Short mmCIF file of C-alpha atoms in Angstrom, two decimals:
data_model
loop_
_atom_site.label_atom_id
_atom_site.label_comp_id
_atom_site.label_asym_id
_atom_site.label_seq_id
_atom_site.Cartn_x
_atom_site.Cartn_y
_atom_site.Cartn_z
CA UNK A 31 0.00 0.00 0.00
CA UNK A 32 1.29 3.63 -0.50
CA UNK A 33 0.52 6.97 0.67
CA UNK A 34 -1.03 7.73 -2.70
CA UNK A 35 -3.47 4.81 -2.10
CA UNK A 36 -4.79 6.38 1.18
CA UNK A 37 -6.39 9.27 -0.46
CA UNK A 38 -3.79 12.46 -0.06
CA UNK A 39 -2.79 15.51 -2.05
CA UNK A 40 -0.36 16.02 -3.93
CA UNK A 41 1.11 18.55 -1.45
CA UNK A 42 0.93 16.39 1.29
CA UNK A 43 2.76 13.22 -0.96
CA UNK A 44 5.39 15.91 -1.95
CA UNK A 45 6.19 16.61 2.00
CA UNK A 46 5.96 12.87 2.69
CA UNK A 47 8.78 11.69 0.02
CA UNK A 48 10.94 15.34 1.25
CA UNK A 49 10.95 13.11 4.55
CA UNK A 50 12.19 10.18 3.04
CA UNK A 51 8.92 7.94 3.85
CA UNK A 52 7.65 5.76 0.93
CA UNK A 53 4.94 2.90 2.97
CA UNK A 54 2.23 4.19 5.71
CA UNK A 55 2.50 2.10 8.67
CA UNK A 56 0.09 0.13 10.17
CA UNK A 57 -1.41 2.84 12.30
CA UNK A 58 -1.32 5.01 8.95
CA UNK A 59 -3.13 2.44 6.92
CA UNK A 60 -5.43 2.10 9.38
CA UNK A 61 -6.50 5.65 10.74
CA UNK A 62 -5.63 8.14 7.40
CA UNK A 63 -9.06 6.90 5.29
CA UNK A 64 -11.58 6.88 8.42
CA UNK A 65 -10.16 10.68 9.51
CA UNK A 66 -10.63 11.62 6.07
CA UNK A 67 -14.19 10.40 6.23
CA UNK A 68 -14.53 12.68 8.94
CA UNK A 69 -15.38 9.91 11.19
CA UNK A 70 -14.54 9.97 15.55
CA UNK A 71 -11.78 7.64 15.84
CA UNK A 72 -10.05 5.62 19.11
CA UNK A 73 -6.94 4.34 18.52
CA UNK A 74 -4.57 2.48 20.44
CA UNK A 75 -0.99 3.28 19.08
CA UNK A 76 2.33 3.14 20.96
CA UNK A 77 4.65 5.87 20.60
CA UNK A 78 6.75 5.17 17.63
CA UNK A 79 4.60 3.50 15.55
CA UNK A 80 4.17 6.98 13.29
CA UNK A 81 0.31 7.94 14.76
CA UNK A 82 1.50 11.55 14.72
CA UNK A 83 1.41 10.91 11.05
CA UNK A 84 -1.71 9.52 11.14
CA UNK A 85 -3.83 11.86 12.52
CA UNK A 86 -1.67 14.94 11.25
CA UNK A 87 -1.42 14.02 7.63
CA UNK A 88 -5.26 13.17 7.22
CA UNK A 89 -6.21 16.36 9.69
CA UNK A 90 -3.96 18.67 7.07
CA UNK A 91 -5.96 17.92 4.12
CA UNK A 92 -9.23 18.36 5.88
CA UNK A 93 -8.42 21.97 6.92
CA UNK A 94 -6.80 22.71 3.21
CA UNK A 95 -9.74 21.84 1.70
CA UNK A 96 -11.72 24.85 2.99
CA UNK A 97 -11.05 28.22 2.25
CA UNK A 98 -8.77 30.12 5.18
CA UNK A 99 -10.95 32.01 7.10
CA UNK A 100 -9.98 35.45 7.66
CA UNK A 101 -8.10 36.27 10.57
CA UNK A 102 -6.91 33.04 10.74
CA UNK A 103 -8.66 31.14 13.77
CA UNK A 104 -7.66 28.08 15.33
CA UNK A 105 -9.37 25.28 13.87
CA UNK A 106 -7.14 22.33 14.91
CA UNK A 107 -6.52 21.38 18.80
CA UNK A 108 -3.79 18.93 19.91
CA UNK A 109 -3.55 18.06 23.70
CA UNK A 110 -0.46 16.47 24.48
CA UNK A 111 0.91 15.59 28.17
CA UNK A 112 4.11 16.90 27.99
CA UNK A 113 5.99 19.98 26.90
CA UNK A 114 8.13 17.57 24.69
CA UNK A 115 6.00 15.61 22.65
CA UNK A 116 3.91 18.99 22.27
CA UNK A 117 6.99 20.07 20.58
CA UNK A 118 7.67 17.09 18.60
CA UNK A 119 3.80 16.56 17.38
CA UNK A 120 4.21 20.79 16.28
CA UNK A 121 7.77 19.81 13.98
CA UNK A 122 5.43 17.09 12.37
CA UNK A 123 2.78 19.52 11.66
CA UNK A 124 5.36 21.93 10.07
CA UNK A 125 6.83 20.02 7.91
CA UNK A 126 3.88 18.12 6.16
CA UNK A 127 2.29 21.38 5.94
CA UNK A 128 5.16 22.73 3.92
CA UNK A 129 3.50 22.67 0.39
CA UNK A 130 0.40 24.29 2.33
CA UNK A 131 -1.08 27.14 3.38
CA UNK A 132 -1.71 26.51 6.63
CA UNK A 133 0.26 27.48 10.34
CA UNK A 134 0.44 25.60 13.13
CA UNK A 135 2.37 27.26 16.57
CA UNK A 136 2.92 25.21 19.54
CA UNK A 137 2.38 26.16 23.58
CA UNK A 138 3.32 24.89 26.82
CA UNK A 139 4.73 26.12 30.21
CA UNK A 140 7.92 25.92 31.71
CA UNK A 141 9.29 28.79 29.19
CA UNK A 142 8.01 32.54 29.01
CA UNK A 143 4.23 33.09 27.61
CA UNK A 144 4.67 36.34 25.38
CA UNK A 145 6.40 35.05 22.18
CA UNK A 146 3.38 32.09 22.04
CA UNK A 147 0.82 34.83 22.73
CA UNK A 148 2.57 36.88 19.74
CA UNK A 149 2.54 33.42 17.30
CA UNK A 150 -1.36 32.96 17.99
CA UNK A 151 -2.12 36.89 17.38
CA UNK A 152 -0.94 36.11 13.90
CA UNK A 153 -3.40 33.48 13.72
CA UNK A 154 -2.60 29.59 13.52
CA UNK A 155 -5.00 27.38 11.90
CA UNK A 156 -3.31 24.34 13.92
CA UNK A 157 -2.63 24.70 17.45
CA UNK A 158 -0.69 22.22 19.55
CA UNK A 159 -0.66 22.92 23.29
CA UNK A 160 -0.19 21.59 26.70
CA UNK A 161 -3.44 21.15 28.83
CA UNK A 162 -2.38 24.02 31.46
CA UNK A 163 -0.42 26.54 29.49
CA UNK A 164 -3.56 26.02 27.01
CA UNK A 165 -6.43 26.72 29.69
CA UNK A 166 -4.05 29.96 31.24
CA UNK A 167 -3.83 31.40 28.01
CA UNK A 168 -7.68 31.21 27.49
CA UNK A 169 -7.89 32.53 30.68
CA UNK A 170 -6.08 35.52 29.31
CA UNK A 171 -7.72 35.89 26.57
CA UNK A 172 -4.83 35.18 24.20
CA UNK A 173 -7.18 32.38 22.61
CA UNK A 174 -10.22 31.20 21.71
CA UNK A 175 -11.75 27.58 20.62
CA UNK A 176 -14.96 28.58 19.40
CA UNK A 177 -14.12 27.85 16.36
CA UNK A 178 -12.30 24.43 16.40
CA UNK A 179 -13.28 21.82 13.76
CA UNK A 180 -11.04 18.85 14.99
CA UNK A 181 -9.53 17.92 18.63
CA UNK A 182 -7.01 15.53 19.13
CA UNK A 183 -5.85 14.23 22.39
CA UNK A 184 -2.62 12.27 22.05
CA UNK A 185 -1.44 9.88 24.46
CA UNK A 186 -4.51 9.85 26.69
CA UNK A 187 -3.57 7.58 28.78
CA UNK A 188 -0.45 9.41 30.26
CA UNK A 189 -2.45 12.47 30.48
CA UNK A 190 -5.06 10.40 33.00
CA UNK A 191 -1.52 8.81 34.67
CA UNK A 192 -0.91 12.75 34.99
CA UNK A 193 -3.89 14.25 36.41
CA UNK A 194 -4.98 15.93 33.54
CA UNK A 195 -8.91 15.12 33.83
CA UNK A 196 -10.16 17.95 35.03
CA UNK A 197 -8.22 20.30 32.90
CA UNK A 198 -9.12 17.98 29.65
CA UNK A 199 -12.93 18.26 30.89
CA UNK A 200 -12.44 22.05 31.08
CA UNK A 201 -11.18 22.55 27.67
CA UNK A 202 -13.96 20.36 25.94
CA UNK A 203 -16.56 22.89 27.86
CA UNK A 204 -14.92 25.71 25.59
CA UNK A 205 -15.22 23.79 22.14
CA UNK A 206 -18.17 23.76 19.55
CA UNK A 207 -19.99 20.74 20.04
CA UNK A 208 -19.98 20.31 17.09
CA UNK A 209 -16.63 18.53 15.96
CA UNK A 210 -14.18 15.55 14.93
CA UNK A 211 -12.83 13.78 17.65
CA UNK A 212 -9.77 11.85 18.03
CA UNK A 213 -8.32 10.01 20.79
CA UNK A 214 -4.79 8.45 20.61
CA UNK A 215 -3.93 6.32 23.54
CA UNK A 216 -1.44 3.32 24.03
CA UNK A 217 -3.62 1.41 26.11
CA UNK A 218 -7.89 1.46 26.67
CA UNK A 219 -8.04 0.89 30.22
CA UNK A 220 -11.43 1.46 31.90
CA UNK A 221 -10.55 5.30 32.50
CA UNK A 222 -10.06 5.65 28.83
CA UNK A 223 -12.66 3.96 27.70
CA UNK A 224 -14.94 6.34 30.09
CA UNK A 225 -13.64 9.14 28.84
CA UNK A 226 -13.85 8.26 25.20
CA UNK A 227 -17.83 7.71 25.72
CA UNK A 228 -17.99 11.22 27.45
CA UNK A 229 -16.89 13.22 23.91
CA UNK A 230 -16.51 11.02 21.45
CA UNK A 231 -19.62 10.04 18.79
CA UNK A 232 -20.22 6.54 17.53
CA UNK A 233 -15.98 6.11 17.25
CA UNK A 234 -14.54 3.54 15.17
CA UNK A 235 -12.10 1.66 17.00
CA UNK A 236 -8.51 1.21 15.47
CA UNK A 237 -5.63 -0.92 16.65
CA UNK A 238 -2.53 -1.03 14.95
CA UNK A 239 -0.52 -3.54 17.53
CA UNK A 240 -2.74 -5.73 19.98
CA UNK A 241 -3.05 -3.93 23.23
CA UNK A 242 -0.03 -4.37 25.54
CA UNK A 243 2.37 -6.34 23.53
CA UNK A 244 6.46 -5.62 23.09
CA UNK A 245 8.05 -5.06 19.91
CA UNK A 246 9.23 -8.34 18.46
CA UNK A 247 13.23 -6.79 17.56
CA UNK A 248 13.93 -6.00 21.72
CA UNK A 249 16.45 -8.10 22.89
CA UNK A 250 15.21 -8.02 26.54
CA UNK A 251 17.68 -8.69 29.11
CA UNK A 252 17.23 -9.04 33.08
CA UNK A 253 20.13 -8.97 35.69
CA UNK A 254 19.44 -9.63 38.81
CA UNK A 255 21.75 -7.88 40.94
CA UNK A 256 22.14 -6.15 44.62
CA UNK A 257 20.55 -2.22 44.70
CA UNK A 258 23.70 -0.75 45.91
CA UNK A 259 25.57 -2.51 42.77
CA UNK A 260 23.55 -0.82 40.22
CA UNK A 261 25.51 2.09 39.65
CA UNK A 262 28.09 0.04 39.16
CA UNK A 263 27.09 -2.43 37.01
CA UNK A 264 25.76 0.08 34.64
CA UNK A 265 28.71 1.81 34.94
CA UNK A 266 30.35 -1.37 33.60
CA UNK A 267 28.15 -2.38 31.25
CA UNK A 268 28.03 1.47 29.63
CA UNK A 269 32.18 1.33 29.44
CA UNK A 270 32.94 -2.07 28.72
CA UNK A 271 30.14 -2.22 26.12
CA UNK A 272 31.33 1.44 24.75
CA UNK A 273 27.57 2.34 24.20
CA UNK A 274 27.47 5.62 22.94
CA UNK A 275 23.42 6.26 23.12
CA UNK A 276 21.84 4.77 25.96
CA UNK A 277 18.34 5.78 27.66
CA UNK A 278 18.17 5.15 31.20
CA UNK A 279 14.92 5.19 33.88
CA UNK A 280 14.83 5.87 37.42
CA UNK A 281 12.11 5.71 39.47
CA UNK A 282 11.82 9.25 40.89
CA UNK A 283 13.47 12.60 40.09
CA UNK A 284 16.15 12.61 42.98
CA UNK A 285 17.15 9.16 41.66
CA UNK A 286 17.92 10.35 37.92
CA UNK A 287 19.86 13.43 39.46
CA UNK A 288 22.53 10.95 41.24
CA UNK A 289 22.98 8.20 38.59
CA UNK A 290 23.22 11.49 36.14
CA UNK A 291 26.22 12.90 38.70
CA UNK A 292 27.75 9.27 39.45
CA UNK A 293 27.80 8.55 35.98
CA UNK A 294 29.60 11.91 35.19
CA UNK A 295 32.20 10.79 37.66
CA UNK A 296 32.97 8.08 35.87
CA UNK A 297 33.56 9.90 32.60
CA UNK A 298 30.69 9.06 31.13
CA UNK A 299 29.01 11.75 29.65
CA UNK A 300 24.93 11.82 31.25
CA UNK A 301 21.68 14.23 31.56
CA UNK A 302 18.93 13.81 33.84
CA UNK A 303 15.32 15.13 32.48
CA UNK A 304 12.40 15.15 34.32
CA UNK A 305 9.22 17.57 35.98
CA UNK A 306 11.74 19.50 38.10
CA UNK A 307 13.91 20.37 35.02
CA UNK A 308 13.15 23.76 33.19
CA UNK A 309 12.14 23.66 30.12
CA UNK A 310 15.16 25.05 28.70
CA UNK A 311 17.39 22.03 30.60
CA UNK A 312 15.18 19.59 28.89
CA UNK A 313 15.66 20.51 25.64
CA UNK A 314 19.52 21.01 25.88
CA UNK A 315 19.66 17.28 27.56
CA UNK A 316 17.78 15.79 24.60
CA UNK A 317 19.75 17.70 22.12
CA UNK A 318 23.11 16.45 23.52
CA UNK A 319 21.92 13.36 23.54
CA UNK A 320 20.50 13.36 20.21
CA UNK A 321 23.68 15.20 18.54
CA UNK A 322 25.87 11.98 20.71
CA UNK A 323 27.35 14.94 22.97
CA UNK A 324 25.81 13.39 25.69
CA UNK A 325 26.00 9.34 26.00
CA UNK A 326 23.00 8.77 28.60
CA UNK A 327 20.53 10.23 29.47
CA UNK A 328 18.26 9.52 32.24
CA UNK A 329 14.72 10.05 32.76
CA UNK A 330 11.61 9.64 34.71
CA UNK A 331 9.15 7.96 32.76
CA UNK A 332 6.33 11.61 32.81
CA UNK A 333 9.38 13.34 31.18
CA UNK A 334 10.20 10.25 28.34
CA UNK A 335 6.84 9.51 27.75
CA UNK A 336 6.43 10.96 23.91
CA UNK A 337 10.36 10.81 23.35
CA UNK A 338 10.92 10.43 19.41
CA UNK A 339 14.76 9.33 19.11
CA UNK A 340 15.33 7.13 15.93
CA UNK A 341 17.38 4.29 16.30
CA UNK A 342 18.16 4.09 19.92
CA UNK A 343 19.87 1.38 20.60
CA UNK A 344 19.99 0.62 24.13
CA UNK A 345 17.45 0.88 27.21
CA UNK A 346 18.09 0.34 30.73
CA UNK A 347 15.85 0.11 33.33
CA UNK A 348 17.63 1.13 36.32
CA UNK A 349 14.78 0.35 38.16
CA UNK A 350 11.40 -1.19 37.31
CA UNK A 351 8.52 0.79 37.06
CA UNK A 352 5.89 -0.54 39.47
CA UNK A 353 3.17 0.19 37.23
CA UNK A 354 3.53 -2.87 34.42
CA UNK A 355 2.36 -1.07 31.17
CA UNK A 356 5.23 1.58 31.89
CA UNK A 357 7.26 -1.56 31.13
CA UNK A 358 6.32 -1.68 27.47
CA UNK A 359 6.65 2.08 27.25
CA UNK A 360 9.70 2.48 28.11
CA UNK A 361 11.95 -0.26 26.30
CA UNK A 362 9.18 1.09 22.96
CA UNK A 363 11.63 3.56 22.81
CA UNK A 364 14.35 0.81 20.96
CA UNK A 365 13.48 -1.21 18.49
CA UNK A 366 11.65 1.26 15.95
CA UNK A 367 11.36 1.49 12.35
CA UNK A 368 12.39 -1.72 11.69
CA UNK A 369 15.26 -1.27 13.77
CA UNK A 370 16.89 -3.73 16.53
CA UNK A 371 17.17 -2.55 19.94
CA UNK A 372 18.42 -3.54 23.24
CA UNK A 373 16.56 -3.16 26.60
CA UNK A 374 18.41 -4.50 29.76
CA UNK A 375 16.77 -4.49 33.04
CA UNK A 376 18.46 -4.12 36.93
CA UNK A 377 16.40 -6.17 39.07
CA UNK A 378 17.11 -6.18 42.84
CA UNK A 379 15.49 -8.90 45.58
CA UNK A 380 12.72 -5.35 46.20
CA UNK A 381 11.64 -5.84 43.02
CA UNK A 382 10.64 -9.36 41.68
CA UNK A 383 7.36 -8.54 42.47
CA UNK A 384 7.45 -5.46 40.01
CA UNK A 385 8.79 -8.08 37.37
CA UNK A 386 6.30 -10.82 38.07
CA UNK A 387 3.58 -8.27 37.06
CA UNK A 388 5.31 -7.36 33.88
CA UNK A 389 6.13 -10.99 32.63
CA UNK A 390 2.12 -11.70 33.33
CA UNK A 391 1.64 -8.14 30.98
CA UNK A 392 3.41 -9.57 28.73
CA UNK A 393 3.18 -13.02 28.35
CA UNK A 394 6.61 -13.43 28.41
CA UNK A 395 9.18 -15.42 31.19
CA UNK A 396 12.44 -12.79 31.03
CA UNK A 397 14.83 -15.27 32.58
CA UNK A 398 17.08 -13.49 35.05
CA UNK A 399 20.87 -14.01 34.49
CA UNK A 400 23.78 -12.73 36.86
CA UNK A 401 27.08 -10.75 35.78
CA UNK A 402 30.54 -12.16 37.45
CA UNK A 403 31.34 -10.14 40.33
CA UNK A 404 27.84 -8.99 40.81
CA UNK A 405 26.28 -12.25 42.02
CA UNK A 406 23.19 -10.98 44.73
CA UNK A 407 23.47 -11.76 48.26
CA UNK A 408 20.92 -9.62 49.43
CA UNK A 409 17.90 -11.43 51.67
CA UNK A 410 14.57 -10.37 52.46
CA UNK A 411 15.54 -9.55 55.87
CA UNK A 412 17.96 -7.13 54.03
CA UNK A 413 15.33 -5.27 51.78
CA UNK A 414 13.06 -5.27 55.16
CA UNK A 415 15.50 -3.99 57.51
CA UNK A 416 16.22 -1.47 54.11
CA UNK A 417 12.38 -0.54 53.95
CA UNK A 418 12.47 -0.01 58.02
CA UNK A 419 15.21 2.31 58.06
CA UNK A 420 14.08 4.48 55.23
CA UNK A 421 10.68 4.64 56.52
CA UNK A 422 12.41 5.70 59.99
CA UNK A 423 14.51 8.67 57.97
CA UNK A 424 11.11 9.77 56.39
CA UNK A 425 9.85 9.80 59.64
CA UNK A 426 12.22 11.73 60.88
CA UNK A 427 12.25 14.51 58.54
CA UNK A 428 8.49 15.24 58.57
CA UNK A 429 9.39 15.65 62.65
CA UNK A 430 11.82 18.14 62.08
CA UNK A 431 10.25 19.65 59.05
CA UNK A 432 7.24 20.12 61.41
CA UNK A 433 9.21 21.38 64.35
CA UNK A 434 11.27 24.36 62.05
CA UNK A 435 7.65 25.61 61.02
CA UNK A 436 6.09 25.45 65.01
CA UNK A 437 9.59 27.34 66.14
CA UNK A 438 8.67 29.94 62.99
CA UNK A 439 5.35 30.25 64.21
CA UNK A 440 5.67 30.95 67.96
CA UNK A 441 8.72 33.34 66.81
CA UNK A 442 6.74 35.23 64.64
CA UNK A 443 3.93 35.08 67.42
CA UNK A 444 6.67 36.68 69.78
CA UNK A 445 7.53 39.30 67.26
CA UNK A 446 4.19 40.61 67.22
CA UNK A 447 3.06 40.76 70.77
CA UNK A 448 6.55 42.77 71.01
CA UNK A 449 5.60 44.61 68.22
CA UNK A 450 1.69 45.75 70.05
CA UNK A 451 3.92 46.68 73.08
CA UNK A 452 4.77 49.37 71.63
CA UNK A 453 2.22 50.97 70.07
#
């Protein structure tokens, strides 16, 4: 099947082959024909399987076969969960527009509002945008939806993982009821599927890959090995291996900043991303890492989710996600376009559990193996005794945490019956 077979214009064909791209995928195939028909559409799609295309390239032709309306209004919504697939979904829309007449501008928070306000003044006929920088900026008045034709929410499922409901709920109360929907997700759990019958009419359902499944060229790997050996057996398996591109996941923010800084230590050049990063951070980390001047990067899996970086060859989970589906997220990110990819796992005595859930996911027993000199030895008592005394630190710091803001309070208290002594 090609592109031309799906139904597009010439200008869109022309951008398509600038790109390189010669055979829709699967998603494509699937979703380009029924958007074109105008039709509501739930797909389930995992990042990398070219859905930005599919929704994009059909969506384009839509809006350029009516007349621009003057002023320009914004006709097109994305919602996207994070600041950097916003960004990636908006360098899609740009370039298969490129034989078009129509703009597209992207927004999200984390960077100054003016220059975005200034972009939609101009008009856009496509906007992609962030749930919260979106709803501010409506707030403002810098924007309104009263005239959008098609809405889009992309990766609906991490925007529910994110807590996005109420501001999704909020935007939908400011659009024409009148519209196409579309609603990209990469898995239709219950809270999906209750959203989807909130906004969307009589959808067709689409599935490129069945729900849940891993791509077939990961080589998945799983050492079993001590916690406090981790750094160091991905330190040896980064140098010994002389891996040049690897994406690593932590568990938490504070735990990407100290691999990032042990790493660094070890001459290896590393980047942490993730919520507490500015926006401006992000984007250098993901450009180093892209342009090879950085060799690892590390993330949480809010601040990969929607990360497009072709060919990445190696994934490590530094730690196991303890929500299973995150699994198959994060080693999607190897393995694409045809590709072969590489996604090792660290699995300490705390976790089995964790990797239990994800061989039941997916129906698949990920045989642990050991590396010489990094043989376990930990014991349950271990991890308890481990859980106890971080539980007691925790403890302890919400005391003292609570006891600085009592002293502040009676100090403050002092200072003001001082203070009414003498007036």
């Amino acid at each position: 099947m090609s592109f031309k077979s799906l139904g597009l214009s010439n200008a869109l064909l022309k951008a398509i082959s600038k790109k390189g791209y010669e055979t829709p995928s699967a998603i494509q195939q699937k979703a380009i024909p029924l958007i074109l028909e105008q039709k509501d559409v739930l797909a389930s799609a995992q990042t990398g399987s070219g859905k930005t295309a599919g929704f994009a390239l059909p969506m384009l032709q839509l809006l350029n076969n009516e007349p621009a309306l003057r002023k320009r209004p914004i006709r097109a919504l994305i919602l996207t969960p994070t600041r950097e697939l916003a960004a990636q979904v908006q360098v899609e829309f740009k370039e298969y527009s490129e034989f078009t007449d129509l703009r597209s501008t992207v927004i999200f928070g984390g960077v100054g509002a003016n220059p975005q306000i200034r972009a939609l003044r101009n008009g856009v006929d496509i906007l992609v945008a962030t749930p919260g920088r979106l709803l501010d900026l409506e707030n403002q008045g810098a924007l309104s939806l009263s005239k959008v034709e098609i809405l889009v929410l992309d990766e609906a499922d991490r925007m529910l993982d994110m807590g996005f409901l109420r501001d999704i709920k909020k935007v939908l109360a400011l659009l024409p009821s009148k519209r196409q929907n579309l609603l990209f997700s990469a898995t239709f759990s219950k809270e999906i599927k209750k959203l989807a019958n909130e906004f969307l009419h009589n959808p067709v359902l689409v599935e490129a890959t069945p729900e849940n499944t891993t791509v077939e060229k990961i080589d998945q790997t799983v050492y079993r090995v001590d916690k406090l050996q981790k750094t160091d057996l991905i330190t040896k398996l980064i140098s010994e291996g002389n891996w040049q591109q690897v994406l690593v996941f932590t568990r938490t923010k504070h735990g990407a900043n100290r691999l990032s800084k042990k790493l660094e230590k070890a001459k290896i050049t590393s980047a942490a991303i993730h919520g507490n990063k500015s926006q401006g951070a992000r984007t250098k980390a993901l450009a180093g890492f892209k342009e090879g001047k950085v060799r690892v990067l590390v993330a949480t899996d809010i601040a990969a989710r929607g990360l497009d970086i072709p060919l990445l060859p190696h994934v490590i989970n530094f730690e196991l996600p303890n929500v299973s589906e995150d699994y198959v997220h994060r080693i999607g990110r190897t393995g694409r376009a045809g590709a072969s990819g590489e996604a090792i796992s660290l699995v300490s005595l705390d976790e089995v559990g964790y990797l239990k859930g994800i061989e039941k996911l997916i129906g698949e027993r990920l045989q642990p193996k050991t590396i010489d000199g990094f043989q376990p030895t930990e014991t349950m008592a271990d991890v308890k005794a481990a859980e106890a005394e971080k539980k007691k630190r925790k403890a302890e710091h919400h005391s003292r945490k609570r006891n600085s803001g009592n002293r502040g309070k009676s100090s403050s208290k002092g200072k003001g019956n001082r203070g009414g002594g003498r007036k």
